[in-house]
PDB file of C-alpha atoms in Angstrom:
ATOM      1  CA  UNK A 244     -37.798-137.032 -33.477  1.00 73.00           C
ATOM      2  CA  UNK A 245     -41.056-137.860 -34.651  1.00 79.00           C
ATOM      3  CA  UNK A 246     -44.460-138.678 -32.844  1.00 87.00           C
ATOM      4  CA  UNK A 247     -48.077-138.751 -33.117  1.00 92.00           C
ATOM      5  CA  UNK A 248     -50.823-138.289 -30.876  1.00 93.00           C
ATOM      6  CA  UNK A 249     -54.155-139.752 -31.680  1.00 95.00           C
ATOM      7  CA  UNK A 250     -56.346-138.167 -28.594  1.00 94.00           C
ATOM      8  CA  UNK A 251     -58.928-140.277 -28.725  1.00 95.00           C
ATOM      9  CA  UNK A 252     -58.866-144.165 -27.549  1.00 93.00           C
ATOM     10  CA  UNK A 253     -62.600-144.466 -28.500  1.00 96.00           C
ATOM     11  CA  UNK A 254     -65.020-142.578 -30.584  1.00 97.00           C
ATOM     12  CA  UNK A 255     -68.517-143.646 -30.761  1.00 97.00           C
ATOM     13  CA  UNK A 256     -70.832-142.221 -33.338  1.00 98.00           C
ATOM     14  CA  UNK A 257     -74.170-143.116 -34.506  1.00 98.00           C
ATOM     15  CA  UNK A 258     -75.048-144.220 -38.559  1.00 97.00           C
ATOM     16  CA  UNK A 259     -75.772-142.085 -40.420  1.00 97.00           C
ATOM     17  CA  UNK A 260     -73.750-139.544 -38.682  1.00 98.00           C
ATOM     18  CA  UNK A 261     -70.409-137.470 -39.669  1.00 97.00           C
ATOM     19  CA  UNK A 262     -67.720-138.807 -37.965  1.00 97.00           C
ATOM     20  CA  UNK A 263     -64.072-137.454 -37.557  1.00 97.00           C
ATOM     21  CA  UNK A 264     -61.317-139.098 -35.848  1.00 98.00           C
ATOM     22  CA  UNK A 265     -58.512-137.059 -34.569  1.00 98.00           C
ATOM     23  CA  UNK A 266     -54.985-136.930 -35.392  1.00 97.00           C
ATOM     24  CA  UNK A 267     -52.011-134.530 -34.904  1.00 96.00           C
ATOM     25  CA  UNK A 268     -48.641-135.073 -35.214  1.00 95.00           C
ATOM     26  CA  UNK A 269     -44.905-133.497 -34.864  1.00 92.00           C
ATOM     27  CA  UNK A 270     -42.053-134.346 -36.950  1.00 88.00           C
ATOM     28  CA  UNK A 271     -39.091-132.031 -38.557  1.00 84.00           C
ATOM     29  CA  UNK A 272     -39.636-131.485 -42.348  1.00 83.00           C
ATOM     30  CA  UNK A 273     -42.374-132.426 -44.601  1.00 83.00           C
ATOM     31  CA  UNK A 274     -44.300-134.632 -43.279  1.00 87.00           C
ATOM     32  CA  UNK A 275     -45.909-138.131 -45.329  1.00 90.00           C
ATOM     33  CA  UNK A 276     -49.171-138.437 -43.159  1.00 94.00           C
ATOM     34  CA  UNK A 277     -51.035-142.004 -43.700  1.00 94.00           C
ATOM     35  CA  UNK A 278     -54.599-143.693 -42.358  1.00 96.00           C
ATOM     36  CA  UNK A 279     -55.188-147.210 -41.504  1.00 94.00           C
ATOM     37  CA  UNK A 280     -57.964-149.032 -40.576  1.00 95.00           C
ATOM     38  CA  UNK A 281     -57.549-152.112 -38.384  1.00 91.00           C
ATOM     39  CA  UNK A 282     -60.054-155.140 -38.097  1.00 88.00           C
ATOM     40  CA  UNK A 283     -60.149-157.742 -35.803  1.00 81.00           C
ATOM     41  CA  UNK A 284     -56.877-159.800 -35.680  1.00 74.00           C
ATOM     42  CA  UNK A 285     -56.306-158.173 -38.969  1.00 78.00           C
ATOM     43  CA  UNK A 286     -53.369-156.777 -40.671  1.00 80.00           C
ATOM     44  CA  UNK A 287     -53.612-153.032 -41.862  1.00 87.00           C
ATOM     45  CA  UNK A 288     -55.425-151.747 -44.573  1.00 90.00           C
ATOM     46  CA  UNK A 289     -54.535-148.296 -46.230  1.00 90.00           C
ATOM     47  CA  UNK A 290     -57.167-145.951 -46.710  1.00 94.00           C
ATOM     48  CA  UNK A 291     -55.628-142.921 -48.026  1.00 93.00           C
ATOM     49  CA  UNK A 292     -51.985-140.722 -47.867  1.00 92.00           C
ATOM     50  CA  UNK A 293     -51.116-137.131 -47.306  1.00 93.00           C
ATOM     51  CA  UNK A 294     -47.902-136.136 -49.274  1.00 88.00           C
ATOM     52  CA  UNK A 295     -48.433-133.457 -51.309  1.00 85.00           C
ATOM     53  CA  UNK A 296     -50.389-130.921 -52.864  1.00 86.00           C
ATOM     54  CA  UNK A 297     -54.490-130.424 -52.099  1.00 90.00           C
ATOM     55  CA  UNK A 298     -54.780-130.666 -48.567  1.00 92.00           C
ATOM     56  CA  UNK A 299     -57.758-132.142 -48.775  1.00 95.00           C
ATOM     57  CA  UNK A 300     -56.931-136.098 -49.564  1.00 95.00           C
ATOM     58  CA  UNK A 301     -60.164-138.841 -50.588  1.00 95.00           C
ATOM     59  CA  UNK A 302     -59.536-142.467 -49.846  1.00 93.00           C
ATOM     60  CA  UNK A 303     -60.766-145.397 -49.938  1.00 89.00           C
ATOM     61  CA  UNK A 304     -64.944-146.246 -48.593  1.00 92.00           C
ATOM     62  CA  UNK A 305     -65.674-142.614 -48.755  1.00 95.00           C
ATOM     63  CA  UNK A 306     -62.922-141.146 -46.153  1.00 97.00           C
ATOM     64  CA  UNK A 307     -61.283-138.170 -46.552  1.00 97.00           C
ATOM     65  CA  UNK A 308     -58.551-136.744 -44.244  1.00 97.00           C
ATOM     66  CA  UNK A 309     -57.800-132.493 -44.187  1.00 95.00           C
ATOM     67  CA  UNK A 310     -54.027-131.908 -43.615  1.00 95.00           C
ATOM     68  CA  UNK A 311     -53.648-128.668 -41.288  1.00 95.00           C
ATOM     69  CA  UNK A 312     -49.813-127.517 -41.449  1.00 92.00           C
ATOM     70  CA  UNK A 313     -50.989-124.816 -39.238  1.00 93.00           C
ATOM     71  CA  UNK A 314     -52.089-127.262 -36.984  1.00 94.00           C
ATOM     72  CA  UNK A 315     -50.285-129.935 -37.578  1.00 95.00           C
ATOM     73  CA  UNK A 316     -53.088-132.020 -37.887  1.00 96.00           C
ATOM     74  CA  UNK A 317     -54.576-134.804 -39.779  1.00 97.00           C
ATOM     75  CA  UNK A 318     -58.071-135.587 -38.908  1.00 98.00           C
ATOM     76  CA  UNK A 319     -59.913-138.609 -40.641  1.00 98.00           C
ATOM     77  CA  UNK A 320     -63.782-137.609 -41.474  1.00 98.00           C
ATOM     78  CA  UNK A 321     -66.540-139.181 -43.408  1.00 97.00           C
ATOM     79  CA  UNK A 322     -69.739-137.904 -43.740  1.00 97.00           C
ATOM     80  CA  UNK A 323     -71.890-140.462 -43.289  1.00 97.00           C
ATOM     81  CA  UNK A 324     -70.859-143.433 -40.872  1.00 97.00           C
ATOM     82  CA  UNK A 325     -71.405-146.929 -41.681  1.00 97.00           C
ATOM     83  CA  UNK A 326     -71.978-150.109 -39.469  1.00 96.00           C
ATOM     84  CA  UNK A 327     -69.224-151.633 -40.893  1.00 94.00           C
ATOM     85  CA  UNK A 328     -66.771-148.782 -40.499  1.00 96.00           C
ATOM     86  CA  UNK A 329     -66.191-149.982 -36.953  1.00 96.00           C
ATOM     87  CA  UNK A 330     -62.591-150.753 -36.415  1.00 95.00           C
ATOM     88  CA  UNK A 331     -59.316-149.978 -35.211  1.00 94.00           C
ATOM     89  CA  UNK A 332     -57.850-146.488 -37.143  1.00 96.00           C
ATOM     90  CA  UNK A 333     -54.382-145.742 -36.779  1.00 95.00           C
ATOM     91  CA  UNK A 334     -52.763-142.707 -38.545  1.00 96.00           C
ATOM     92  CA  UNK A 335     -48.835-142.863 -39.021  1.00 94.00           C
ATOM     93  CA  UNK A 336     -46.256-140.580 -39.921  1.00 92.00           C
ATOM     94  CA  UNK A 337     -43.262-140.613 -41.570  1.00 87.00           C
ATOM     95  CA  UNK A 338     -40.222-138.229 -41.790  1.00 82.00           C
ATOM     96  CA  UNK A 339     -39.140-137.232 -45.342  1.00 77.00           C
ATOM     97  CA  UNK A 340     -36.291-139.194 -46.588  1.00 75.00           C
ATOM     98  CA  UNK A 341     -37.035-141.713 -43.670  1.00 75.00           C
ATOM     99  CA  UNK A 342     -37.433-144.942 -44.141  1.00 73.00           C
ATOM    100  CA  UNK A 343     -39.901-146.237 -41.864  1.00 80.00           C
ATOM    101  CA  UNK A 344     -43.510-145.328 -40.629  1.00 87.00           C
ATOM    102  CA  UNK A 345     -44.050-144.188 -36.908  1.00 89.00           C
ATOM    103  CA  UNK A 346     -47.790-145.121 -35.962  1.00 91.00           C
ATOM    104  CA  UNK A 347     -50.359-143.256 -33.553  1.00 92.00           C
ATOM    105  CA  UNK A 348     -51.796-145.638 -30.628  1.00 90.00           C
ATOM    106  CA  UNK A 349     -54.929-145.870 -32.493  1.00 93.00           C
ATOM    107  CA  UNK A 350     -58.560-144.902 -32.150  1.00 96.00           C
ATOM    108  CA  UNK A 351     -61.549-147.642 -31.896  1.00 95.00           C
ATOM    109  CA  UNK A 352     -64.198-146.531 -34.091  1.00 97.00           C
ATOM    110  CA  UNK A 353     -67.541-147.718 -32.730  1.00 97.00           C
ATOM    111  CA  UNK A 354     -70.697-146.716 -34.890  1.00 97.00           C
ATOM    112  CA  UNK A 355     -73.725-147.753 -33.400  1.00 97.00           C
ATOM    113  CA  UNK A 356     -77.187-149.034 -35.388  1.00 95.00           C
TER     114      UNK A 356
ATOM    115  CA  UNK B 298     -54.226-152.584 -54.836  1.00 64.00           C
ATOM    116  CA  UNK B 299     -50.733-154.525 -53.400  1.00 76.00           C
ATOM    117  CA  UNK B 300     -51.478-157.771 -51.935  1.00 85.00           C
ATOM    118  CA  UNK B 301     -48.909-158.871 -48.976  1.00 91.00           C
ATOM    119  CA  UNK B 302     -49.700-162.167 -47.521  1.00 93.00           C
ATOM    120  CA  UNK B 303     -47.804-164.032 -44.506  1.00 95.00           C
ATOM    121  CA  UNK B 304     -47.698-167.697 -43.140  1.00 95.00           C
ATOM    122  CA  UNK B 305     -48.986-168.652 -41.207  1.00 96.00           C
ATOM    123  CA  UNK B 306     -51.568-166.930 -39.770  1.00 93.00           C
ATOM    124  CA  UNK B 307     -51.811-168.345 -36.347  1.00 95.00           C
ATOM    125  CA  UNK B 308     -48.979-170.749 -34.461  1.00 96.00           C
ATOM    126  CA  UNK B 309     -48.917-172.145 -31.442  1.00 96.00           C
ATOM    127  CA  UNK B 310     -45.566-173.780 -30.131  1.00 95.00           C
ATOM    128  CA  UNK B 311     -43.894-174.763 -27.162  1.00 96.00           C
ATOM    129  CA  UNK B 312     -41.344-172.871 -25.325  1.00 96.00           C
ATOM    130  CA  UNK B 313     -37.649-173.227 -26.418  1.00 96.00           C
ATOM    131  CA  UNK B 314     -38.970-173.882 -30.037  1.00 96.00           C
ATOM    132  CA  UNK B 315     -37.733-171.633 -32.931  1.00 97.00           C
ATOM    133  CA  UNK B 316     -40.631-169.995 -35.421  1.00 97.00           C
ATOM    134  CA  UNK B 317     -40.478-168.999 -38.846  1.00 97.00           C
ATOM    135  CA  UNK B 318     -43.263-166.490 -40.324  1.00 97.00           C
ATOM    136  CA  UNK B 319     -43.001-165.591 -43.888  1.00 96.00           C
ATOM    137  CA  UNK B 320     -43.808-162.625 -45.295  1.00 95.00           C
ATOM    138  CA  UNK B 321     -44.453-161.716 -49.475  1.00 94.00           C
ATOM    139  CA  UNK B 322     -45.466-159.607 -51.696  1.00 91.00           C
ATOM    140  CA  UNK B 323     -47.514-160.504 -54.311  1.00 90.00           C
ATOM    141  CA  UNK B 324     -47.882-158.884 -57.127  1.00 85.00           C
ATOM    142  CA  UNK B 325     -45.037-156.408 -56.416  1.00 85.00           C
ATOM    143  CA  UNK B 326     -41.653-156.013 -55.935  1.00 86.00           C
ATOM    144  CA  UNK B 327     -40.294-154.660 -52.456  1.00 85.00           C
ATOM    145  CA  UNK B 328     -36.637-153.673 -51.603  1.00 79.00           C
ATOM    146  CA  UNK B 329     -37.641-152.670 -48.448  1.00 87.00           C
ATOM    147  CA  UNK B 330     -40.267-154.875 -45.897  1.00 92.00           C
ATOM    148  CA  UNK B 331     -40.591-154.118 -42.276  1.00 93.00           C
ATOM    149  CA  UNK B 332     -41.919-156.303 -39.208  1.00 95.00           C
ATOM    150  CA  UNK B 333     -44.069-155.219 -36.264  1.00 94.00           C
ATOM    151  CA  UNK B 334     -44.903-156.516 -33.533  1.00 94.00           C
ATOM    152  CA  UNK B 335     -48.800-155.531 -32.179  1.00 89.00           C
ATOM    153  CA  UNK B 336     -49.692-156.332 -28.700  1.00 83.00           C
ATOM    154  CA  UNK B 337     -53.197-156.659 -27.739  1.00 78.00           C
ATOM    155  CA  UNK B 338     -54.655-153.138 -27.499  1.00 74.00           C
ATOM    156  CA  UNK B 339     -51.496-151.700 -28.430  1.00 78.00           C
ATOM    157  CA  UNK B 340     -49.914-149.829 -31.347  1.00 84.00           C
ATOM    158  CA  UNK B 341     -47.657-151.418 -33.589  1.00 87.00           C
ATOM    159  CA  UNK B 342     -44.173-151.236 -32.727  1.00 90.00           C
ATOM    160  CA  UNK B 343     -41.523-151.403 -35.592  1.00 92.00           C
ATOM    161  CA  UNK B 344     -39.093-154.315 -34.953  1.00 94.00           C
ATOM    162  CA  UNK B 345     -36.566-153.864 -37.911  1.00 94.00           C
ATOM    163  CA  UNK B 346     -36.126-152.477 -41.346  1.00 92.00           C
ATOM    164  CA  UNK B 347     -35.437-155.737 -44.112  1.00 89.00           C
ATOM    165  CA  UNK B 348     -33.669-154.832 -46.909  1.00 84.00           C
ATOM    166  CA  UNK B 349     -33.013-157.181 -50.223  1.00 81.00           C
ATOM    167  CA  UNK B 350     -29.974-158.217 -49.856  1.00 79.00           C
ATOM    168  CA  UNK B 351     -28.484-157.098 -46.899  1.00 82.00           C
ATOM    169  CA  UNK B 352     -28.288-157.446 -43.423  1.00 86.00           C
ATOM    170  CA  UNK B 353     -31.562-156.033 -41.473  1.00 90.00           C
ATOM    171  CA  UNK B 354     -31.466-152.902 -39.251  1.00 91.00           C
ATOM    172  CA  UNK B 355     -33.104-153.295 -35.775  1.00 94.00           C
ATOM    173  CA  UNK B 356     -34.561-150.859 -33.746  1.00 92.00           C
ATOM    174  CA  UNK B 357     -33.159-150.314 -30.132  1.00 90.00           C
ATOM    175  CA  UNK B 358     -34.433-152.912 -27.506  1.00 91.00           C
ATOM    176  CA  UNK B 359     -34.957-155.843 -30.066  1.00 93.00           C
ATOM    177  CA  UNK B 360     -32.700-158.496 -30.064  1.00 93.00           C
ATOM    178  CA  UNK B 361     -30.647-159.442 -33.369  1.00 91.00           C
ATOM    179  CA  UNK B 362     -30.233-163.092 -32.326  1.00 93.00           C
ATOM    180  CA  UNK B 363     -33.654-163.810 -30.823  1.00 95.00           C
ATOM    181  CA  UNK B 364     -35.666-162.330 -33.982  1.00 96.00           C
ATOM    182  CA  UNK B 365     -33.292-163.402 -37.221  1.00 95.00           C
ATOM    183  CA  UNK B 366     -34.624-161.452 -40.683  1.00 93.00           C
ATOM    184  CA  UNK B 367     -33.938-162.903 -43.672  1.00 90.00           C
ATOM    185  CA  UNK B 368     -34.458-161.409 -47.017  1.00 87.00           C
ATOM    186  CA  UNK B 369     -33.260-163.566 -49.621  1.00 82.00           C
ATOM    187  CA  UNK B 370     -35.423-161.813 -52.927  1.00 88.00           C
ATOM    188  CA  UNK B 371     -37.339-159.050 -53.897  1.00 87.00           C
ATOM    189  CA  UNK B 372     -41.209-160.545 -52.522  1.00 91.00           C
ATOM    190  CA  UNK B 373     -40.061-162.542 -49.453  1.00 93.00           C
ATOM    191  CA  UNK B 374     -38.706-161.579 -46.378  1.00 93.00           C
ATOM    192  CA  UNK B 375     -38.873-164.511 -43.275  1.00 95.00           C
ATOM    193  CA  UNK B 376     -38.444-163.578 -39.194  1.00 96.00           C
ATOM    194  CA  UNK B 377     -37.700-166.777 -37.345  1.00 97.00           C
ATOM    195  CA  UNK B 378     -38.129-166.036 -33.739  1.00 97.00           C
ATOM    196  CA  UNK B 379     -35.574-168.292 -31.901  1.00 96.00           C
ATOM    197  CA  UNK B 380     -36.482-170.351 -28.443  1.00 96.00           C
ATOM    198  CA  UNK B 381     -39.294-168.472 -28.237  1.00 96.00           C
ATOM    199  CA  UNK B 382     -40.917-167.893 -24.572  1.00 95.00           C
ATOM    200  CA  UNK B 383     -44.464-167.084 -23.408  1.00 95.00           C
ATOM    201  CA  UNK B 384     -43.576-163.455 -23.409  1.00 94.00           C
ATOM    202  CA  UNK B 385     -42.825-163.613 -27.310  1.00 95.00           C
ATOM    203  CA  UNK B 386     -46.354-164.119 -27.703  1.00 95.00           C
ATOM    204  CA  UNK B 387     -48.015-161.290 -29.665  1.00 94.00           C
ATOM    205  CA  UNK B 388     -49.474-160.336 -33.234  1.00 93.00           C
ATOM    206  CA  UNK B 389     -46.537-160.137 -35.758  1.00 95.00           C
ATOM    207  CA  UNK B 390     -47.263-158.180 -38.784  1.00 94.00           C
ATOM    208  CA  UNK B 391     -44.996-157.358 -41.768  1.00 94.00           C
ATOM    209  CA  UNK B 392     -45.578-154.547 -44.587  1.00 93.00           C
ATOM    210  CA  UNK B 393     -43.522-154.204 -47.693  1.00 90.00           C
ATOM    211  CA  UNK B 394     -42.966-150.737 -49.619  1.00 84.00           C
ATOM    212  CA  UNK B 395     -43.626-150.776 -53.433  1.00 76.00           C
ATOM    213  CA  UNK B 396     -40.218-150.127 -54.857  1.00 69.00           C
ATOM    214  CA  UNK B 397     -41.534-148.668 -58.256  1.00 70.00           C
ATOM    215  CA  UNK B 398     -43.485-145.789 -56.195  1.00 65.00           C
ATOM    216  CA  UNK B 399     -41.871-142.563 -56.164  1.00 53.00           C
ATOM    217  CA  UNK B 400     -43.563-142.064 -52.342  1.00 53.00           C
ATOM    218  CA  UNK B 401     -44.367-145.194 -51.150  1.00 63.00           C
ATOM    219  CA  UNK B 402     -47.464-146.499 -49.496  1.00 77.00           C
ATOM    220  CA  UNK B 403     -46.563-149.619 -46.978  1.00 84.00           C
ATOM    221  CA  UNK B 404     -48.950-152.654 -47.620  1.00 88.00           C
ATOM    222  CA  UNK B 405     -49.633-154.696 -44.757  1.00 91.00           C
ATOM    223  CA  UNK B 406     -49.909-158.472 -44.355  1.00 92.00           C
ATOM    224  CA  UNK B 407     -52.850-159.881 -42.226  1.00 91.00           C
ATOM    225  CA  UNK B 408     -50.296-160.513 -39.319  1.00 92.00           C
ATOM    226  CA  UNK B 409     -49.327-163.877 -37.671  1.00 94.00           C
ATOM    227  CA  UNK B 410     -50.163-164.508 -34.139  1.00 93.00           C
ATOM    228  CA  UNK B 411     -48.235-166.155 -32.228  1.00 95.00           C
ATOM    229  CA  UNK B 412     -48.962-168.332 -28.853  1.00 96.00           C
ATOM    230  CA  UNK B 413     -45.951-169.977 -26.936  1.00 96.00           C
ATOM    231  CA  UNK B 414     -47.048-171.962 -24.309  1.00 95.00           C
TER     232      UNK B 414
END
């Protein structure tokens, strides 16, 4: 089985600010670990992947997630929050040699002017 | 990047009507696509797996004959919901895997919502 937990429903931060939205997740196997960013009555846009190697991963608009085996985490940072970056993150998981991605319930990114 | 566009965006229809939403990929090829549904405040839910050429796979709960998949080449998949109700209402989004990508990123399309009255 495979699930993630994004414990969050709403993370406010100011601009200008580092902001970090959390993500941890359990599946058997190596794990393919994935952000997404949500906006209104939007489809999803990829930001960045975890699937191998450094386990520190850049993305797209300046994000950058740390994979944490250890902790079987994958926490979305940037250090400097934009206006703009408010939206709808989801991270997602998916088992190795799976087909199909299982998604967190998402976190609503709020970054105030 | 991948572009994945569906049609059409938004629908409204009446109850008992049947709904197609199409689903492509654009400037890539995809063996695999996928459909979700999204509602409002929710995660997405995978609906079924559509594979080129072959009959889709459905996850538990969703019915075969109420959401039909069709995936007749390589950059379009369709999902025809059939008599649709009010309670099919929702955000519909599809994604397609890049087949030429050793570990494949889905793409999303901008979703389709749909309103049955």
């Amino acid at each position: 089985a495979q699930s993630v937990a994004q414990p969050e429903d709403q993370v406010n931060v100011a601009e200008g600010n580092p902001l970090t939205v959390k993500c941890t997740y359990s599946v058997s196997g190596n794990p393919y670990l994935f952000w997404y960013v949500q906006y209104p009555n939007r489809g999803l846009q990829f930001l960045l992947k975890y699937i191998t190697g450094d386990n520190l991963v850049k993305g797209s608009y300046g994000f950058e997630a740390e994979f944490n085996k250890s902790q079987t985490s994958f926490h979305l940072k940037k250090p400097s929050a934009l206006v703009s970056d408010s939206a709808l993150y989801f991270c997602a998981v998916r088992r190795t040699g799976a087909n199909n991605l299982f998604f967190g319930t998402g976190t609503r990114l709020t970054v105030i002017p | 990047g991948a572009v994945v566009s569906q049609h059409p965006s938004w629908v409204i229809c009446k109850s008992g009507t049947s709904v197609k939403i199409e689903c492509r990929s654009l400037d890539f090829q995809a063996t695999t696509m996928f459909w979700y549904r999204q509602f409002p405040k929710q995660s997405l839910m995978l609906m079924a797996t559509s594979n080129e050429g072959s009959k889709a796979t459905y996850e538990q709960g969703v019915e075969k004959d109420k959401f039909l998949i069709n995936h007749a080449s390589l950059t379009l998949s369709t999902l025809t919901v059939t008599s649709a109700h009010p309670e099919d209402s929702s955000f519909y989004i599809c994604s397609a895997r890049d087949r030429r990508l050793a570990q494949e990123t889905q793409y999303f399309g901008p979703g389709t919502r749909l309103l049955v009255l």
